[in-house]
Amino acid sequence: RSAHYPRTPSVGIFAMMQVSETPTTTTTDAKHSKSAMVIDATEAHTLESFVRAKPWIAAGPLVLSLALRALWELPVAKQWFAAHDMQMLGAWQGIHHVGFALLLSFATHGFVCAYQGALQFGAPKIQGRAPYQVMCPAAASRSTALLLADLALIAMPTRPVSGSWVHFWVAAAILAVAWDAYFFVYHYTVHQYPTLYAMFHKTHHKVKDPNCFIAYYVTYQSHFVTEQLVYIIASLAFCPRDVLLMFMYMGKPATFMLHSGFELGQLRVPFTSLTVGAVLQALSFYGVPLGAFSEADHDLHHLNPKVNFALSFRYLDKLFGTYRDSSVKRQ
């Protein structure tokens, strides 16, 4: 049977498509698939068995949660929080955020699995010969455990919401640029020192051809340093609550897209001529002069760990000579 897909598929159930036969697997495809499945051979395939095998994955968030809660009991900290009208993130908001992230991780993976045939026309797979890894219970279990770790942020101190739109977007721009610079330095550094690489980042690089769950296929210490610590410091230093929440929520789809293995930013929003990438860029317009980091840019980093270290923007990689154009790799 043949399948007829739209040339520029839209997002969601509106993408009309037919199911095609399973494509013939080539030797190259088999090699890629075997490489992608290595993680499943060495790790537990359920959340419970994963946590039992690696109890530190729960111990780290527990320590962070207790530390944040204890901070509110210190007289000096309590006085400072009151002076700046700070409140805890809160149980409802913390649970809501984690639930959103968990559902989105499986929804993004499910979307790619359901529409990967049609995606080839509008948002092609970056490593074209490597089949998308549909069955990945070990990656999904680790990702779920790491996302659940954000429940530790329930007691995180947060500032009042921004006082104006100017305040909101200025704070957002500062956080985006500062986080990207911090991540670039961290990411470049761990790749230079084998001990740090083994401790923080080696797990993430077990996979050369990412899928959605690989976004959080990391160690807890890596998640703490690159995400949770950023939230805490930004909130204490300057970031209003509404800006912080925007980054916490919008950062998740961006991260899952970045690791999807497909150029999902090229997908068209249903009933419009806009692409998903254009919408996301409009929401972070302050970063346009710095050059937006793409799915293909990060995918190339998984193939060549000596290039493309940034999180959101290209300018630092270009400035320090570590940027490689992902279009060259595709060619």
XYZ file of C-alpha atoms in Angstrom:
331
model
C 0.000 0.000 0.000
C 1.118 3.531 -0.613
C 0.565 6.453 1.732
C -0.265 9.998 0.666
C 0.820 12.663 3.100
C 0.301 16.442 2.911
C 3.381 18.330 1.812
C 3.234 20.622 4.884
C 1.467 18.674 7.650
C -0.185 20.572 10.470
C 0.028 19.810 14.165
C -2.341 17.419 15.911
C -5.324 15.406 14.759
C -5.804 17.732 11.809
C -2.853 16.153 10.002
C -4.663 13.801 7.624
C -2.692 10.747 6.756
C -2.894 7.058 5.877
C -0.889 4.277 7.467
C 1.859 2.836 5.336
C 3.604 -0.501 5.513
C 6.570 -0.796 7.854
C 9.590 0.328 5.841
C 12.288 -2.142 4.998
C 15.095 -2.007 7.535
C 18.513 -1.507 6.010
C 21.808 -2.568 7.536
C 22.506 1.061 8.448
C 19.088 1.361 10.095
C 19.723 -1.803 12.095
C 23.035 -0.459 13.360
C 21.411 2.780 14.458
C 18.560 0.909 16.144
C 20.944 -1.407 17.980
C 22.951 1.586 19.192
C 19.800 3.339 20.386
C 18.658 0.294 22.370
C 21.837 -0.013 24.461
C 20.315 1.948 27.344
C 17.381 -0.472 27.581
C 19.750 -3.391 28.049
C 21.386 -1.849 31.105
C 18.543 -0.152 32.983
C 15.231 -1.048 34.610
C 12.140 -0.816 32.417
C 9.641 0.499 34.987
C 9.652 3.524 37.270
C 9.480 1.399 40.424
C 12.326 -0.907 39.437
C 14.386 2.089 38.327
C 13.995 3.859 41.674
C 14.736 0.628 43.559
C 17.921 0.138 41.541
C 18.960 3.799 41.923
C 17.572 5.074 45.245
C 19.692 8.228 45.021
C 17.271 9.434 42.348
C 14.764 9.930 45.189
C 17.292 10.875 47.879
C 18.535 13.959 46.017
C 15.115 15.619 45.608
C 14.217 14.704 49.190
C 17.315 16.482 50.512
C 16.570 19.523 48.340
C 12.960 19.611 49.514
C 13.979 19.468 53.178
C 16.658 22.130 52.642
C 14.203 24.529 51.004
C 11.648 23.934 53.751
C 14.275 24.467 56.454
C 15.243 27.752 54.807
C 11.825 29.152 55.688
C 12.466 28.425 59.368
C 15.703 30.402 59.591
C 14.984 33.767 61.262
C 17.226 35.737 58.893
C 15.793 34.103 55.802
C 12.229 34.406 57.079
C 12.726 38.142 57.669
C 14.269 38.609 54.208
C 11.445 36.677 52.529
C 8.849 38.799 54.338
C 10.604 42.025 53.342
C 10.452 40.989 49.660
C 6.899 39.601 49.925
C 8.084 36.127 48.882
C 5.973 32.984 49.048
C 6.529 29.281 48.474
C 5.858 27.933 45.014
C 3.146 25.873 46.708
C 1.919 22.293 46.560
C -0.779 22.866 43.934
C 1.556 24.733 41.577
C 4.375 22.238 42.078
C 2.156 19.218 41.448
C 0.487 20.918 38.472
C 3.860 21.675 36.881
C 5.143 18.125 37.316
C 1.886 16.626 36.034
C 2.020 18.910 33.002
C 5.621 17.907 32.272
C 4.897 14.176 32.605
C 1.846 14.292 30.340
C 3.674 16.425 27.800
C 6.662 14.075 27.634
C 4.450 11.108 26.729
C 2.231 13.245 24.484
C 5.218 14.507 22.491
C 6.582 10.980 22.115
C 3.134 9.716 21.123
C 2.720 12.503 18.575
C 6.022 11.648 16.914
C 5.217 7.915 16.908
C 1.758 8.492 15.417
C 2.786 10.979 12.736
C 6.402 10.144 11.963
C 5.502 9.123 8.412
C 3.838 12.466 7.718
C 6.544 14.377 9.583
C 9.087 13.342 6.956
C 7.433 15.810 4.568
C 7.043 18.840 6.838
C 9.506 18.269 9.691
C 12.016 15.686 8.468
C 13.922 13.403 10.790
C 17.319 14.950 11.322
C 19.263 11.687 11.218
C 17.252 10.365 8.312
C 18.567 6.790 8.224
C 18.076 6.142 11.923
C 14.573 4.888 12.780
C 12.817 6.685 15.619
C 13.008 4.615 18.794
C 9.368 3.844 19.603
C 9.901 1.288 22.373
C 12.096 2.921 25.028
C 10.862 1.966 28.525
C 14.196 2.600 30.243
C 14.471 6.125 28.842
C 10.825 6.815 29.714
C 11.301 5.529 33.285
C 14.388 7.656 33.954
C 12.734 10.692 32.375
C 9.653 10.206 34.564
C 11.790 9.904 37.707
C 13.681 13.102 36.887
C 10.507 15.045 36.168
C 8.992 13.830 39.441
C 12.105 15.205 41.163
C 10.748 18.711 40.548
C 8.214 18.108 43.323
C 11.133 19.133 45.530
C 10.556 22.721 44.356
C 7.222 23.032 46.183
C 8.960 24.962 48.990
C 11.015 27.125 46.596
C 10.766 30.837 47.507
C 9.145 32.913 44.754
C 8.834 36.667 44.321
C 5.609 38.556 43.584
C 4.460 38.699 39.957
C 5.864 41.377 37.664
C 4.491 44.891 38.008
C 4.174 45.616 34.290
C 4.706 44.133 30.838
C 8.040 45.933 30.623
C 9.116 44.394 33.930
C 7.935 40.983 32.718
C 9.819 40.964 29.397
C 12.989 42.552 30.758
C 13.156 39.888 33.486
C 12.438 37.183 30.898
C 15.229 38.429 28.628
C 17.718 38.585 31.500
C 16.867 35.054 32.639
C 17.023 33.622 29.106
C 20.413 35.135 28.283
C 21.897 34.412 31.723
C 20.660 30.799 31.718
C 21.997 30.204 28.221
C 25.428 31.609 29.173
C 25.521 29.585 32.388
C 24.538 26.401 30.559
C 27.139 27.007 27.851
C 29.942 27.323 30.444
C 28.709 24.276 32.374
C 28.195 22.164 29.253
C 31.554 23.056 27.724
C 33.348 22.451 31.046
C 31.946 18.966 31.687
C 32.984 17.936 28.192
C 36.581 18.991 28.916
C 37.095 17.026 32.143
C 36.481 13.245 32.131
C 35.631 13.087 35.844
C 32.968 15.775 35.550
C 31.699 14.258 32.320
C 31.264 10.841 33.948
C 29.569 12.348 36.998
C 27.194 14.776 35.281
C 26.781 14.229 31.570
C 27.871 10.836 30.263
C 24.431 9.284 30.789
C 22.796 11.816 28.480
C 25.261 11.010 25.699
C 24.597 7.285 25.692
C 22.170 8.039 22.876
C 23.470 9.392 19.575
C 20.061 9.752 17.948
C 17.758 11.373 20.541
C 14.053 10.939 21.102
C 11.684 12.923 23.323
C 12.517 11.038 26.543
C 16.242 11.662 26.110
C 15.651 15.278 27.139
C 15.562 14.090 30.759
C 17.682 10.988 30.327
C 20.212 12.510 32.733
C 21.567 12.064 36.255
C 19.877 13.883 39.121
C 22.988 15.945 39.818
C 22.907 17.163 36.222
C 19.215 18.072 36.504
C 19.852 19.916 39.756
C 22.778 21.949 38.414
C 21.289 22.827 35.025
C 17.635 23.398 35.949
C 16.562 23.322 39.588
C 19.467 25.460 40.822
C 18.762 27.992 38.058
C 15.129 28.326 39.155
C 16.115 28.806 42.797
C 18.880 31.366 42.189
C 16.851 33.328 39.634
C 13.869 33.466 41.969
C 15.957 34.632 44.907
C 17.898 37.165 42.842
C 15.400 38.972 40.633
C 12.878 36.838 38.738
C 9.150 37.507 39.292
C 6.904 34.501 39.864
C 5.028 34.813 36.567
C 8.265 34.945 34.547
C 9.630 31.954 36.446
C 6.472 29.959 35.753
C 6.619 30.853 32.061
C 10.116 29.385 31.855
C 9.181 26.327 33.898
C 6.204 25.544 31.659
C 7.407 26.708 28.245
C 10.823 25.193 28.769
C 9.345 21.706 28.755
C 7.896 21.613 25.200
C 11.020 23.360 23.923
C 13.250 20.723 25.542
C 11.178 17.797 24.294
C 11.141 19.273 20.777
C 14.899 19.846 20.902
C 15.447 16.135 21.578
C 12.681 14.750 19.362
C 14.981 13.837 16.484
C 12.650 15.707 14.110
C 12.616 19.352 13.091
C 9.274 19.949 14.774
C 9.760 23.698 14.593
C 8.981 23.456 10.880
C 5.481 22.089 11.506
C 2.594 24.348 10.515
C 0.105 25.428 13.170
C -3.366 24.152 12.107
C -5.442 26.562 9.994
C -2.578 29.077 9.740
C 0.542 29.618 7.697
C 2.626 29.996 10.855
C 5.149 27.385 11.920
C 5.605 26.171 15.476
C 9.136 27.560 15.416
C 7.903 31.011 14.381
C 5.398 31.074 17.248
C 8.022 30.055 19.806
C 10.445 32.634 18.411
C 7.772 35.333 18.686
C 7.307 34.450 22.353
C 11.051 34.900 22.904
C 11.545 37.839 20.543
C 14.262 39.282 22.760
C 16.563 36.446 21.689
C 16.185 36.904 17.921
C 19.454 38.890 17.532
C 21.316 36.078 19.335
C 20.211 33.352 16.902
C 17.812 30.605 17.955
C 19.251 27.152 18.627
C 17.447 24.491 16.558
C 16.635 20.810 16.965
C 19.210 20.000 14.297
C 21.890 22.034 16.114
C 21.499 19.978 19.278
C 21.125 16.727 17.366
C 24.542 17.400 15.831
C 25.982 17.791 19.340
C 24.871 14.231 20.138
C 26.778 13.039 17.068
C 29.784 15.311 17.618
C 30.157 16.283 21.313
C 32.838 18.864 20.489
C 30.372 21.322 18.956
C 27.123 23.195 19.703
C 27.147 23.510 23.498
C 24.532 26.228 23.999
C 21.019 25.879 25.359
C 18.916 28.450 23.518
C 21.065 30.715 21.347
C 23.867 30.276 18.829
C 25.927 33.406 19.533
C 28.235 31.942 22.218
C 29.121 28.902 20.111
C 29.857 31.216 17.188
C 31.872 33.553 19.409
C 34.064 30.741 20.779
C 34.318 28.794 17.531
C 32.325 25.747 18.642
C 29.301 26.246 16.395
C 28.791 23.872 13.490
C 26.049 24.399 10.955
C 23.631 21.488 11.261
C 22.729 21.731 7.551
C 26.230 20.513 6.672
C 25.633 17.360 8.707
C 22.319 16.725 6.964
C 23.973 17.063 3.550
